[in-house]
mmCIF file of C-alpha atoms and ligand atoms in Angstrom:
data_model
loop_
_atom_site.group_PDB
_atom_site.id
_atom_site.type_symbol
_atom_site.label_atom_id
_atom_site.label_comp_id
_atom_site.label_asym_id
_atom_site.label_seq_id
_atom_site.Cartn_x
_atom_site.Cartn_y
_atom_site.Cartn_z
ATOM 1 C CA MET A 1 45.880 -9.244 -2.440
ATOM 2 C CA THR A 2 42.740 -10.840 -3.896
ATOM 3 C CA SER A 3 40.873 -9.009 -6.634
ATOM 4 C CA ALA A 4 37.899 -8.505 -4.273
ATOM 5 C CA ALA A 5 40.169 -6.866 -1.661
ATOM 6 C CA LEU A 6 41.738 -4.715 -4.371
ATOM 7 C CA ARG A 7 38.349 -3.590 -5.618
ATOM 8 C CA SER A 8 37.343 -2.733 -2.071
ATOM 9 C CA ARG A 9 40.537 -0.663 -1.507
ATOM 10 C CA ALA A 10 40.142 1.136 -4.845
ATOM 11 C CA TRP A 11 36.553 1.897 -3.976
ATOM 12 C CA LYS A 12 37.598 3.370 -0.585
ATOM 13 C CA LEU A 13 40.226 5.547 -2.284
ATOM 14 C CA LEU A 14 37.668 6.744 -4.762
ATOM 15 C CA GLU A 15 35.331 7.559 -1.874
ATOM 16 C CA MET A 16 38.075 9.660 -0.249
ATOM 17 C CA VAL A 17 38.691 11.739 -3.355
ATOM 18 C CA THR A 18 35.027 12.232 -4.154
ATOM 19 C CA THR A 19 33.849 13.217 -0.657
ATOM 20 C CA PRO A 20 31.349 14.644 0.179
ATOM 21 C CA LEU A 21 29.639 12.963 -2.809
ATOM 22 C CA LEU A 22 30.382 9.218 -2.851
ATOM 23 C CA PRO A 23 31.127 7.236 -6.042
ATOM 24 C CA SER A 24 27.775 5.558 -5.570
ATOM 25 C CA ASP A 25 26.163 8.988 -5.863
ATOM 26 C CA TYR A 26 27.840 9.579 -9.244
ATOM 27 C CA LEU A 27 26.834 6.109 -10.390
ATOM 28 C CA ASP A 28 23.278 6.789 -9.274
ATOM 29 C CA LEU A 29 23.230 9.699 -11.682
ATOM 30 C CA VAL A 30 24.179 7.580 -14.675
ATOM 31 C CA SER A 31 22.765 4.192 -13.666
ATOM 32 C CA PRO A 32 20.114 4.561 -10.991
ATOM 33 C CA LEU A 33 18.666 1.076 -11.455
ATOM 34 C CA ARG A 34 22.047 -0.732 -11.154
ATOM 35 C CA ALA A 35 22.595 -3.560 -8.634
ATOM 36 C CA GLY A 36 23.833 -2.223 -5.286
ATOM 37 C CA ALA A 37 22.093 1.149 -5.584
ATOM 38 C CA ASP A 38 19.286 1.894 -3.129
ATOM 39 C CA LEU A 39 16.342 0.172 -4.724
ATOM 40 C CA ARG A 40 14.720 2.467 -7.248
ATOM 41 C CA GLY A 41 12.248 2.116 -10.039
ATOM 42 C CA ARG A 42 11.658 4.045 -13.225
ATOM 43 C CA ILE A 43 8.101 4.861 -14.195
ATOM 44 C CA GLU A 44 7.746 3.806 -17.811
ATOM 45 C CA ALA A 45 4.071 4.531 -18.457
ATOM 46 C CA VAL A 46 0.871 5.685 -16.793
ATOM 47 C CA HIS A 47 -2.313 4.149 -18.257
ATOM 48 C CA PRO A 48 -5.680 5.649 -17.294
ATOM 49 C CA GLU A 49 -8.138 3.027 -15.980
ATOM 50 C CA THR A 50 -11.123 5.186 -14.966
ATOM 51 C CA SER A 51 -11.627 8.942 -14.645
ATOM 52 C CA ASP A 52 -9.690 8.934 -11.361
ATOM 53 C CA ALA A 53 -7.527 5.809 -11.435
ATOM 54 C CA ALA A 54 -4.443 4.863 -13.412
ATOM 55 C CA THR A 55 -2.018 1.991 -13.692
ATOM 56 C CA VAL A 56 1.631 2.925 -13.271
ATOM 57 C CA VAL A 57 4.188 0.684 -14.999
ATOM 58 C CA ILE A 58 7.484 0.522 -13.119
ATOM 59 C CA LYS A 59 10.815 -0.948 -14.168
ATOM 60 C CA PRO A 60 12.398 -1.999 -10.866
ATOM 61 C CA GLY A 61 16.155 -1.766 -10.280
ATOM 62 C CA ARG A 62 18.404 -4.834 -10.217
ATOM 63 C CA GLY A 63 17.914 -5.540 -6.510
ATOM 64 C CA TRP A 64 14.172 -6.215 -6.907
ATOM 65 C CA ARG A 65 13.355 -9.646 -5.480
ATOM 66 C CA GLY A 66 9.914 -10.100 -7.023
ATOM 67 C CA HIS A 67 6.585 -10.449 -5.268
ATOM 68 C CA THR A 68 3.795 -12.820 -4.370
ATOM 69 C CA ALA A 69 0.324 -12.076 -5.758
ATOM 70 C CA GLY A 70 -1.601 -9.856 -3.331
ATOM 71 C CA GLN A 71 1.452 -8.148 -1.818
ATOM 72 C CA TYR A 72 2.108 -4.425 -1.797
ATOM 73 C CA VAL A 73 5.164 -2.259 -2.362
ATOM 74 C CA ARG A 74 6.158 0.978 -0.626
ATOM 75 C CA ILE A 75 7.224 3.674 -3.020
ATOM 76 C CA GLY A 76 8.924 6.985 -2.330
ATOM 77 C CA VAL A 77 7.771 9.754 -4.658
ATOM 78 C CA ASP A 78 8.983 13.355 -4.789
ATOM 79 C CA VAL A 79 6.026 15.714 -4.694
ATOM 80 C CA ASP A 80 6.851 19.428 -4.720
ATOM 81 C CA GLY A 81 10.396 18.631 -3.613
ATOM 82 C CA VAL A 82 9.342 16.449 -0.676
ATOM 83 C CA ARG A 83 9.889 12.666 -0.658
ATOM 84 C CA LEU A 84 6.626 11.000 0.359
ATOM 85 C CA TRP A 85 6.227 7.263 0.954
ATOM 86 C CA ARG A 86 3.002 5.364 0.303
ATOM 87 C CA ALA A 87 2.017 1.708 -0.097
ATOM 88 C CA TYR A 88 0.381 0.292 -3.254
ATOM 89 C CA SER A 89 -0.747 -3.231 -4.053
ATOM 90 C CA ILE A 90 0.990 -4.834 -7.012
ATOM 91 C CA THR A 91 -1.447 -5.496 -9.841
ATOM 92 C CA SER A 92 0.861 -7.212 -12.334
ATOM 93 C CA PRO A 93 1.228 -11.001 -12.411
ATOM 94 C CA THR A 94 4.329 -12.491 -10.799
ATOM 95 C CA ASN A 95 5.532 -13.960 -14.092
ATOM 96 C CA ARG A 96 5.306 -10.832 -16.240
ATOM 97 C CA GLN A 97 7.762 -11.482 -19.060
ATOM 98 C CA ASP A 98 9.351 -8.021 -19.257
ATOM 99 C CA GLY A 99 10.100 -7.857 -15.501
ATOM 100 C CA ARG A 100 8.008 -4.706 -15.031
ATOM 101 C CA VAL A 101 5.587 -4.368 -12.125
ATOM 102 C CA THR A 102 2.409 -2.333 -12.042
ATOM 103 C CA ILE A 103 0.505 -0.563 -9.322
ATOM 104 C CA THR A 104 -2.940 0.904 -9.833
ATOM 105 C CA VAL A 105 -3.693 4.112 -8.022
ATOM 106 C CA LYS A 106 -7.002 5.845 -7.371
ATOM 107 C CA ALA A 107 -6.644 9.602 -6.972
ATOM 108 C CA ILE A 108 -8.385 10.678 -3.792
ATOM 109 C CA PRO A 109 -9.481 14.298 -3.322
ATOM 110 C CA ASP A 110 -6.574 16.254 -1.742
ATOM 111 C CA GLY A 111 -4.422 13.119 -1.839
ATOM 112 C CA LYS A 112 -0.841 14.274 -2.321
ATOM 113 C CA VAL A 113 0.719 11.143 -3.785
ATOM 114 C CA SER A 114 -2.297 9.520 -5.436
ATOM 115 C CA THR A 115 -3.243 12.699 -7.284
ATOM 116 C CA HIS A 116 0.357 13.270 -8.327
ATOM 117 C CA LEU A 117 0.727 9.710 -9.665
ATOM 118 C CA VAL A 118 -2.589 9.682 -11.528
ATOM 119 C CA ARG A 119 -2.607 13.226 -12.893
ATOM 120 C CA SER A 120 0.923 14.517 -13.362
ATOM 121 C CA THR A 121 3.587 11.806 -13.296
ATOM 122 C CA LYS A 122 5.623 11.571 -16.474
ATOM 123 C CA PRO A 123 7.309 8.468 -17.920
ATOM 124 C CA GLY A 124 11.000 8.482 -17.000
ATOM 125 C CA THR A 125 10.378 9.598 -13.405
ATOM 126 C CA LEU A 126 12.552 7.800 -10.859
ATOM 127 C CA ILE A 127 10.972 6.637 -7.615
ATOM 128 C CA GLN A 128 12.302 4.826 -4.566
ATOM 129 C CA LEU A 129 11.096 1.306 -4.019
ATOM 130 C CA ASP A 130 11.036 -1.092 -1.132
ATOM 131 C CA GLN A 131 10.816 -4.848 -1.555
ATOM 132 C CA ALA A 132 7.289 -6.223 -1.886
ATOM 133 C CA THR A 133 5.729 -7.315 1.377
ATOM 134 C CA GLY A 134 2.413 -8.232 2.983
ATOM 135 C CA ASP A 135 0.556 -11.369 3.975
ATOM 136 C CA PHE A 136 -2.649 -10.789 1.998
ATOM 137 C CA VAL A 137 -1.669 -13.653 -0.284
ATOM 138 C CA LEU A 138 -3.052 -16.950 -1.516
ATOM 139 C CA PRO A 139 -2.109 -20.179 0.263
ATOM 140 C CA GLN A 140 0.204 -22.791 -1.289
ATOM 141 C CA ALA A 141 -2.623 -25.340 -1.421
ATOM 142 C CA LYS A 142 -5.387 -24.157 -3.752
ATOM 143 C CA PRO A 143 -8.726 -23.748 -1.937
ATOM 144 C CA ALA A 144 -11.653 -25.517 -3.617
ATOM 145 C CA LYS A 145 -13.861 -22.409 -3.570
ATOM 146 C CA VAL A 146 -12.826 -18.768 -3.471
ATOM 147 C CA LEU A 147 -14.691 -15.503 -2.839
ATOM 148 C CA TYR A 148 -13.186 -12.083 -3.557
ATOM 149 C CA LEU A 149 -15.098 -9.295 -1.812
ATOM 150 C CA THR A 150 -13.859 -5.883 -2.906
ATOM 151 C CA ALA A 151 -14.865 -2.254 -3.216
ATOM 152 C CA GLY A 152 -13.339 0.734 -5.006
ATOM 153 C CA SER A 153 -9.544 0.633 -5.201
ATOM 154 C CA GLY A 154 -9.689 -2.470 -2.967
ATOM 155 C CA ILE A 155 -9.880 -4.442 -6.205
ATOM 156 C CA THR A 156 -6.124 -3.920 -6.767
ATOM 157 C CA PRO A 157 -4.539 -6.749 -4.725
ATOM 158 C CA VAL A 158 -7.278 -9.096 -5.929
ATOM 159 C CA MET A 159 -6.528 -8.184 -9.555
ATOM 160 C CA GLY A 160 -2.930 -9.196 -8.850
ATOM 161 C CA MET A 161 -4.293 -12.568 -7.673
ATOM 162 C CA LEU A 162 -6.752 -12.996 -10.562
ATOM 163 C CA ARG A 163 -3.954 -12.346 -13.054
ATOM 164 C CA ASP A 164 -1.690 -14.835 -11.329
ATOM 165 C CA ILE A 165 -3.635 -17.911 -10.322
ATOM 166 C CA GLU A 166 -6.764 -19.557 -11.727
ATOM 167 C CA PHE A 167 -9.208 -21.390 -9.482
ATOM 168 C CA ASP A 168 -11.918 -23.819 -10.520
ATOM 169 C CA ASP A 169 -14.624 -22.023 -8.575
ATOM 170 C CA VAL A 170 -14.164 -18.316 -7.946
ATOM 171 C CA VAL A 171 -16.805 -15.706 -7.232
ATOM 172 C CA MET A 172 -16.273 -11.959 -6.948
ATOM 173 C CA VAL A 173 -18.541 -9.368 -5.373
ATOM 174 C CA HIS A 174 -17.311 -5.887 -6.220
ATOM 175 C CA CYS A 175 -18.779 -2.524 -5.190
ATOM 176 C CA ALA A 176 -18.275 0.812 -6.948
ATOM 177 C CA PRO A 177 -20.499 3.878 -7.291
ATOM 178 C CA GLN A 178 -21.253 3.334 -11.003
ATOM 179 C CA PRO A 179 -20.211 0.883 -13.750
ATOM 180 C CA GLN A 180 -17.689 3.361 -15.172
ATOM 181 C CA ASP A 181 -15.955 3.533 -11.769
ATOM 182 C CA VAL A 182 -15.097 -0.172 -11.785
ATOM 183 C CA ILE A 183 -11.334 -0.411 -12.239
ATOM 184 C CA PHE A 184 -10.295 -3.228 -14.658
ATOM 185 C CA ARG A 185 -13.954 -3.637 -15.692
ATOM 186 C CA ASP A 186 -13.250 -4.907 -19.217
ATOM 187 C CA GLU A 187 -10.709 -7.420 -17.987
ATOM 188 C CA ILE A 188 -12.917 -8.875 -15.274
ATOM 189 C CA HIS A 189 -15.850 -9.090 -17.698
ATOM 190 C CA ASP A 190 -13.560 -10.998 -20.090
ATOM 191 C CA LEU A 191 -12.868 -13.473 -17.272
ATOM 192 C CA VAL A 192 -16.626 -13.814 -16.773
ATOM 193 C CA ALA A 193 -17.139 -14.410 -20.509
ATOM 194 C CA ASP A 194 -14.421 -17.094 -20.402
ATOM 195 C CA LYS A 195 -16.226 -18.695 -17.415
ATOM 196 C CA LYS A 196 -13.173 -18.165 -15.190
ATOM 197 C CA LEU A 197 -15.071 -15.954 -12.751
ATOM 198 C CA ARG A 198 -18.614 -15.391 -11.512
ATOM 199 C CA LEU A 199 -19.192 -11.726 -10.754
ATOM 200 C CA THR A 200 -21.725 -9.543 -8.974
ATOM 201 C CA GLU A 201 -21.187 -5.815 -9.387
ATOM 202 C CA VAL A 202 -22.922 -3.674 -6.792
ATOM 203 C CA HIS A 203 -23.385 -0.095 -8.017
ATOM 204 C CA THR A 204 -23.693 1.812 -4.790
ATOM 205 C CA ASP A 205 -25.045 5.060 -6.316
ATOM 206 C CA ALA A 206 -28.130 3.151 -7.441
ATOM 207 C CA ASP A 207 -28.265 0.218 -4.976
ATOM 208 C CA GLY A 208 -26.811 1.793 -1.815
ATOM 209 C CA MET A 209 -23.944 0.340 0.211
ATOM 210 C CA LEU A 210 -23.699 -3.431 0.251
ATOM 211 C CA ASP A 211 -25.524 -4.879 3.237
ATOM 212 C CA ILE A 212 -23.262 -7.781 4.135
ATOM 213 C CA ALA A 213 -26.304 -9.950 4.959
ATOM 214 C CA ARG A 214 -27.103 -9.872 1.184
ATOM 215 C CA LEU A 215 -24.254 -12.338 0.679
ATOM 216 C CA ASP A 216 -26.733 -15.106 1.556
ATOM 217 C CA GLU A 217 -28.614 -14.201 -1.620
ATOM 218 C CA LEU A 218 -25.621 -13.212 -3.830
ATOM 219 C CA VAL A 219 -23.269 -16.050 -2.864
ATOM 220 C CA PRO A 220 -25.333 -18.644 -0.953
ATOM 221 C CA ASP A 221 -22.260 -20.774 -0.108
ATOM 222 C CA TRP A 222 -20.124 -17.771 1.027
ATOM 223 C CA ALA A 223 -19.315 -19.377 4.395
ATOM 224 C CA GLU A 224 -17.673 -22.357 2.656
ATOM 225 C CA ARG A 225 -15.433 -20.130 0.554
ATOM 226 C CA GLU A 226 -11.900 -19.007 1.403
ATOM 227 C CA THR A 227 -12.406 -15.252 1.154
ATOM 228 C CA TRP A 228 -10.105 -12.329 0.425
ATOM 229 C CA ALA A 229 -11.657 -8.915 1.121
ATOM 230 C CA CYS A 230 -10.278 -5.436 0.491
ATOM 231 C CA GLY A 231 -12.106 -2.127 0.554
ATOM 232 C CA PRO A 232 -13.159 0.676 2.880
ATOM 233 C CA ALA A 233 -13.212 0.166 6.647
ATOM 234 C CA GLY A 234 -17.041 -0.027 6.781
ATOM 235 C CA LEU A 235 -17.125 -3.033 4.445
ATOM 236 C CA LEU A 236 -14.244 -4.815 6.154
ATOM 237 C CA ASP A 237 -15.560 -4.195 9.677
ATOM 238 C CA ALA A 238 -18.956 -5.576 8.615
ATOM 239 C CA ALA A 239 -17.331 -8.587 6.949
ATOM 240 C CA GLU A 240 -15.188 -9.392 9.992
ATOM 241 C CA GLU A 241 -18.246 -9.224 12.244
ATOM 242 C CA HIS A 242 -20.315 -11.330 9.832
ATOM 243 C CA TRP A 243 -17.696 -14.066 9.389
ATOM 244 C CA ALA A 244 -16.999 -14.156 13.157
ATOM 245 C CA GLY A 245 -20.746 -14.264 13.878
ATOM 246 C CA HIS A 246 -20.969 -17.408 11.749
ATOM 247 C CA GLY A 247 -17.862 -18.939 13.349
ATOM 248 C CA VAL A 248 -15.871 -18.962 10.075
ATOM 249 C CA GLN A 249 -13.504 -16.052 10.728
ATOM 250 C CA GLU A 250 -10.468 -18.173 9.795
ATOM 251 C CA ARG A 251 -11.750 -18.248 6.182
ATOM 252 C CA LEU A 252 -11.683 -14.443 5.882
ATOM 253 C CA HIS A 253 -8.485 -12.599 4.907
ATOM 254 C CA THR A 254 -8.635 -8.802 4.838
ATOM 255 C CA GLU A 255 -6.382 -6.015 3.584
ATOM 256 C CA ARG A 256 -6.899 -2.469 4.840
ATOM 257 C CA PHE A 257 -5.568 0.625 3.112
ATOM 258 C CA ARG A 258 -6.173 2.824 6.160
ATOM 259 C CA PRO A 259 -5.978 2.094 9.895
ATOM 260 C CA SER A 260 -9.205 1.667 11.854
ATOM 261 C CA ILE A 261 -9.060 4.592 14.208
ATOM 262 C CA VAL A 262 -11.278 3.865 17.155
ATOM 263 C CA VAL A 263 -10.073 6.032 19.996
ATOM 264 C CA ALA A 264 -9.502 9.733 20.305
ATOM 265 C CA GLY A 265 -8.995 11.971 23.340
ATOM 266 C CA ASP A 266 -7.539 15.334 24.260
ATOM 267 C CA GLY A 267 -4.583 16.499 22.191
ATOM 268 C CA GLY A 268 -1.825 18.897 23.172
ATOM 269 C CA GLU A 269 1.154 20.930 22.064
ATOM 270 C CA VAL A 270 3.605 18.881 19.998
ATOM 271 C CA THR A 271 7.277 19.816 19.806
ATOM 272 C CA PHE A 272 9.430 18.418 17.010
ATOM 273 C CA SER A 273 12.677 19.010 18.849
ATOM 274 C CA ALA A 274 15.146 18.202 16.074
ATOM 275 C CA THR A 275 13.428 20.683 13.741
ATOM 276 C CA GLY A 276 12.619 23.212 16.431
ATOM 277 C CA LYS A 277 8.901 23.430 15.614
ATOM 278 C CA THR A 278 5.977 23.450 18.017
ATOM 279 C CA VAL A 279 2.345 23.134 16.920
ATOM 280 C CA ASP A 280 -1.042 22.442 18.501
ATOM 281 C CA ALA A 281 -2.514 19.032 17.739
ATOM 282 C CA ASP A 282 -5.919 17.545 18.385
ATOM 283 C CA GLY A 283 -6.159 14.099 19.913
ATOM 284 C CA ALA A 284 -7.409 12.393 16.735
ATOM 285 C CA THR A 285 -4.877 13.349 14.048
ATOM 286 C CA PRO A 286 -1.804 11.116 13.670
ATOM 287 C CA LEU A 287 1.469 12.838 14.579
ATOM 288 C CA LEU A 288 2.728 11.877 11.127
ATOM 289 C CA ASP A 289 0.108 14.167 9.539
ATOM 290 C CA ILE A 290 0.722 16.877 12.159
ATOM 291 C CA GLY A 291 4.469 16.829 11.439
ATOM 292 C CA GLU A 292 4.097 16.815 7.647
ATOM 293 C CA GLU A 293 1.590 19.653 7.856
ATOM 294 C CA ALA A 294 4.151 21.639 9.885
ATOM 295 C CA GLY A 295 6.847 21.007 7.260
ATOM 296 C CA VAL A 296 8.818 18.520 9.378
ATOM 297 C CA LEU A 297 10.551 15.718 7.476
ATOM 298 C CA MET A 298 8.706 12.635 8.744
ATOM 299 C CA PRO A 299 9.671 9.124 7.635
ATOM 300 C CA SER A 300 6.687 6.951 6.732
ATOM 301 C CA GLY A 301 5.580 3.958 4.724
ATOM 302 C CA CYS A 302 2.175 2.314 4.926
ATOM 303 C CA ARG A 303 0.650 5.057 7.122
ATOM 304 C CA MET A 304 -1.445 2.455 8.877
ATOM 305 C CA GLY A 305 0.683 0.821 11.533
ATOM 306 C CA ILE A 306 1.982 -2.209 9.686
ATOM 307 C CA CYS A 307 5.427 -1.393 8.253
ATOM 308 C CA PHE A 308 7.141 0.446 11.159
ATOM 309 C CA GLY A 309 8.631 2.893 8.651
ATOM 310 C CA CYS A 310 7.584 5.830 10.841
ATOM 311 C CA VAL A 311 9.037 4.757 14.192
ATOM 312 C CA THR A 312 10.352 7.772 16.103
ATOM 313 C CA PRO A 313 11.687 8.335 19.637
ATOM 314 C CA LEU A 314 9.300 9.987 22.097
ATOM 315 C CA ARG A 315 11.394 12.407 24.152
ATOM 316 C CA ALA A 316 8.804 13.829 26.523
ATOM 317 C CA GLY A 317 5.092 13.722 27.269
ATOM 318 C CA ALA A 318 2.607 11.080 26.179
ATOM 319 C CA VAL A 319 0.896 9.830 23.016
ATOM 320 C CA ARG A 320 -2.190 7.702 22.416
ATOM 321 C CA ASP A 321 -2.373 4.731 20.030
ATOM 322 C CA LEU A 322 -5.414 5.596 17.917
ATOM 323 C CA ARG A 323 -6.211 1.924 17.289
ATOM 324 C CA THR A 324 -6.322 0.813 20.899
ATOM 325 C CA GLY A 325 -6.308 3.903 23.116
ATOM 326 C CA GLU A 326 -3.110 2.687 24.792
ATOM 327 C CA ILE A 327 -1.001 5.527 26.199
ATOM 328 C CA THR A 328 2.788 5.527 25.776
ATOM 329 C CA GLU A 329 4.720 7.817 28.087
ATOM 330 C CA ALA A 330 8.221 9.089 27.435
ATOM 331 C CA GLU A 331 10.991 7.064 29.039
ATOM 332 C CA PRO A 332 14.485 6.204 27.834
ATOM 333 C CA GLY A 333 14.172 4.195 24.628
ATOM 334 C CA ALA A 334 10.444 4.930 24.123
ATOM 335 C CA LEU A 335 9.543 4.608 20.436
ATOM 336 C CA ILE A 336 6.229 5.405 18.780
ATOM 337 C CA GLN A 337 4.612 4.806 15.395
ATOM 338 C CA THR A 338 3.699 8.332 14.361
ATOM 339 C CA CYS A 339 1.129 7.159 11.784
ATOM 340 C CA VAL A 340 -1.168 5.680 14.429
ATOM 341 C CA SER A 341 -0.268 7.854 17.432
ATOM 342 C CA ALA A 342 -1.799 11.174 18.428
ATOM 343 C CA ALA A 343 -0.828 13.665 21.109
ATOM 344 C CA ALA A 344 -2.197 12.840 24.567
ATOM 345 C CA GLY A 345 -1.241 16.145 26.161
ATOM 346 C CA PRO A 346 1.991 18.035 25.449
ATOM 347 C CA CYS A 347 4.708 15.894 23.920
ATOM 348 C CA ASP A 348 8.094 16.118 22.257
ATOM 349 C CA ILE A 349 9.068 13.777 19.445
ATOM 350 C CA GLU A 350 12.544 13.554 17.981
ATOM 351 C CA ARG A 351 12.053 14.867 14.455
HETATM 352 C C1 FAD B 1 -1.143 -2.147 2.148
HETATM 353 C C2 FAD B 1 -1.706 -0.983 1.375
HETATM 354 C C3 FAD B 1 -1.970 -1.139 0.023
HETATM 355 C C4 FAD B 1 -2.528 -0.069 -0.686
HETATM 356 N N1 FAD B 1 -2.810 -0.252 -2.016
HETATM 357 C C5 FAD B 1 -3.375 0.755 -2.721
HETATM 358 C C6 FAD B 1 -3.687 0.577 -4.097
HETATM 359 O O1 FAD B 1 -3.433 -0.481 -4.682
HETATM 360 N N2 FAD B 1 -4.260 1.615 -4.765
HETATM 361 C C7 FAD B 1 -4.550 2.807 -4.141
HETATM 362 O O2 FAD B 1 -5.067 3.725 -4.810
HETATM 363 N N3 FAD B 1 -4.241 3.003 -2.831
HETATM 364 C C8 FAD B 1 -3.655 2.006 -2.119
HETATM 365 N N4 FAD B 1 -3.327 2.211 -0.800
HETATM 366 C C9 FAD B 1 -3.550 3.546 -0.210
HETATM 367 C C10 FAD B 1 -2.325 4.427 -0.485
HETATM 368 O O3 FAD B 1 -1.211 3.955 0.247
HETATM 369 C C11 FAD B 1 -2.540 5.899 -0.030
HETATM 370 O O4 FAD B 1 -3.027 5.896 1.281
HETATM 371 C C12 FAD B 1 -3.515 6.625 -0.924
HETATM 372 O O5 FAD B 1 -3.052 6.642 -2.274
HETATM 373 C C13 FAD B 1 -3.676 8.084 -0.427
HETATM 374 O O6 FAD B 1 -2.442 8.719 -0.416
HETATM 375 P P1 FAD B 1 -2.340 10.277 -0.730
HETATM 376 O O7 FAD B 1 -0.947 10.706 -0.525
HETATM 377 O O8 FAD B 1 -2.952 10.558 -2.050
HETATM 378 O O9 FAD B 1 -3.303 10.903 0.368
HETATM 379 P P2 FAD B 1 -2.838 11.808 1.629
HETATM 380 O O10 FAD B 1 -2.276 13.088 1.119
HETATM 381 O O11 FAD B 1 -1.995 10.955 2.524
HETATM 382 O O12 FAD B 1 -4.231 12.045 2.343
HETATM 383 C C14 FAD B 1 -5.181 13.016 1.863
HETATM 384 C C15 FAD B 1 -6.497 12.842 2.592
HETATM 385 O O13 FAD B 1 -7.115 11.603 2.220
HETATM 386 C C16 FAD B 1 -7.308 10.756 3.339
HETATM 387 N N5 FAD B 1 -6.923 9.408 2.889
HETATM 388 C C17 FAD B 1 -5.682 8.848 2.918
HETATM 389 N N6 FAD B 1 -5.712 7.609 2.387
HETATM 390 C C18 FAD B 1 -6.996 7.376 1.996
HETATM 391 C C19 FAD B 1 -7.635 6.262 1.369
HETATM 392 N N7 FAD B 1 -6.968 5.115 1.032
HETATM 393 N N8 FAD B 1 -8.957 6.387 1.135
HETATM 394 C C20 FAD B 1 -9.651 7.521 1.452
HETATM 395 N N9 FAD B 1 -9.081 8.589 2.045
HETATM 396 C C21 FAD B 1 -7.770 8.535 2.315
HETATM 397 C C22 FAD B 1 -6.370 11.297 4.412
HETATM 398 O O14 FAD B 1 -6.875 11.035 5.725
HETATM 399 C C23 FAD B 1 -6.333 12.764 4.116
HETATM 400 O O15 FAD B 1 -7.466 13.402 4.672
HETATM 401 C C24 FAD B 1 -2.776 1.165 -0.055
HETATM 402 C C25 FAD B 1 -2.475 1.318 1.307
HETATM 403 C C26 FAD B 1 -1.949 0.256 2.005
HETATM 404 C C27 FAD B 1 -1.650 0.445 3.466
HETATM 405 S S1 FES B 2 4.100 4.292 8.328
HETATM 406 FE FE1 FES B 2 3.981 2.121 8.396
HETATM 407 S S2 FES B 2 3.828 1.751 10.543
HETATM 408 FE FE2 FES B 2 3.728 3.884 10.394
#
């Protein structure tokens, strides 16, 4: 018998004697970041950035495969005994010497995970991690001219890029209510002082929201620049329209933190058959939120229709895709993304 086969048999025996807990469970207790464990991370520090944002330093477990600048990671955090998954852009450079990764989180009012991470997470906390993913990344061939158009916490994936790759000609337009709300302000002003970046800060409390047409004045050659934009839906919708209107939409790359919800209709009574709960739902609130609110364990990830971490069988009734208005009716094998689907009449989903 080879040593690999022996190890495998010994492992199986161990599993038999330790059931219902498996040996891997015991190992998780002593070595949660070991290779082969479900990917975890240990929070090592939380550094305040502004009054409502903080950078979280994570030591990933052995299975971490690294990231590309601009990508995001899904993390699973226990808040009040419930595991909640959210997506956060990685703000550390890809070649960080100590192997740690950082995310930078802005606490939003009533936000379960963001508030928890910014205000009450302690170093030493274990979280679940997924591998980094996302296509909001820089191309292999360096563009001659770059524009970063960001607002609020939308600066995070771009900070990951700025820390990773230098360009000869890079301009940033960043919006925040006031100077003290600009996350990474000192660092980006250092880049400006070193002539590595040209920056326009728009302070929306004083100047109002950025009118996208002002780009002609702020960045006269904006249409020639390969552009990465991240921020609230209003800014990104306006940018997409503007770039398309000038026939240069292929130069614009956007990252959204929330889905654009365009369609709503009548809701209905939602049954979570596996849990035995029934609640009324309007036609605009994602079933993911409805389920969580009702105390149903709902899997999730990005919460905006891109990761498929929330896919759930639809057993009866119909749901509406909030992005397109498309109706999905129950039939054998029907699956829905609960984060972008709302009740369209009574329905039963298998949670
Ligand atoms: C690809 C991707 C990358 C992301 N990167 C970052 C990042 O780098 N930094 C960061 O801070 N966040 C980022 N987010 C957003 C993050 O995943 C969470 O949505 C955010 O932290 C809110 O979660 P929560 O649990 O605090 O709020 P929840 O408890 O889920 O929601 C509370 C309330 O806030 C509303 N809400 C939810 N999300 C937002 C939002 N983003 N803005 C305004 N209102 C919201 C909800 O509709 C609800 O009413 C990213 C999202 C995606 C999809
Ligand atoms: S949670 Fe990512 S697709 Fe629904």
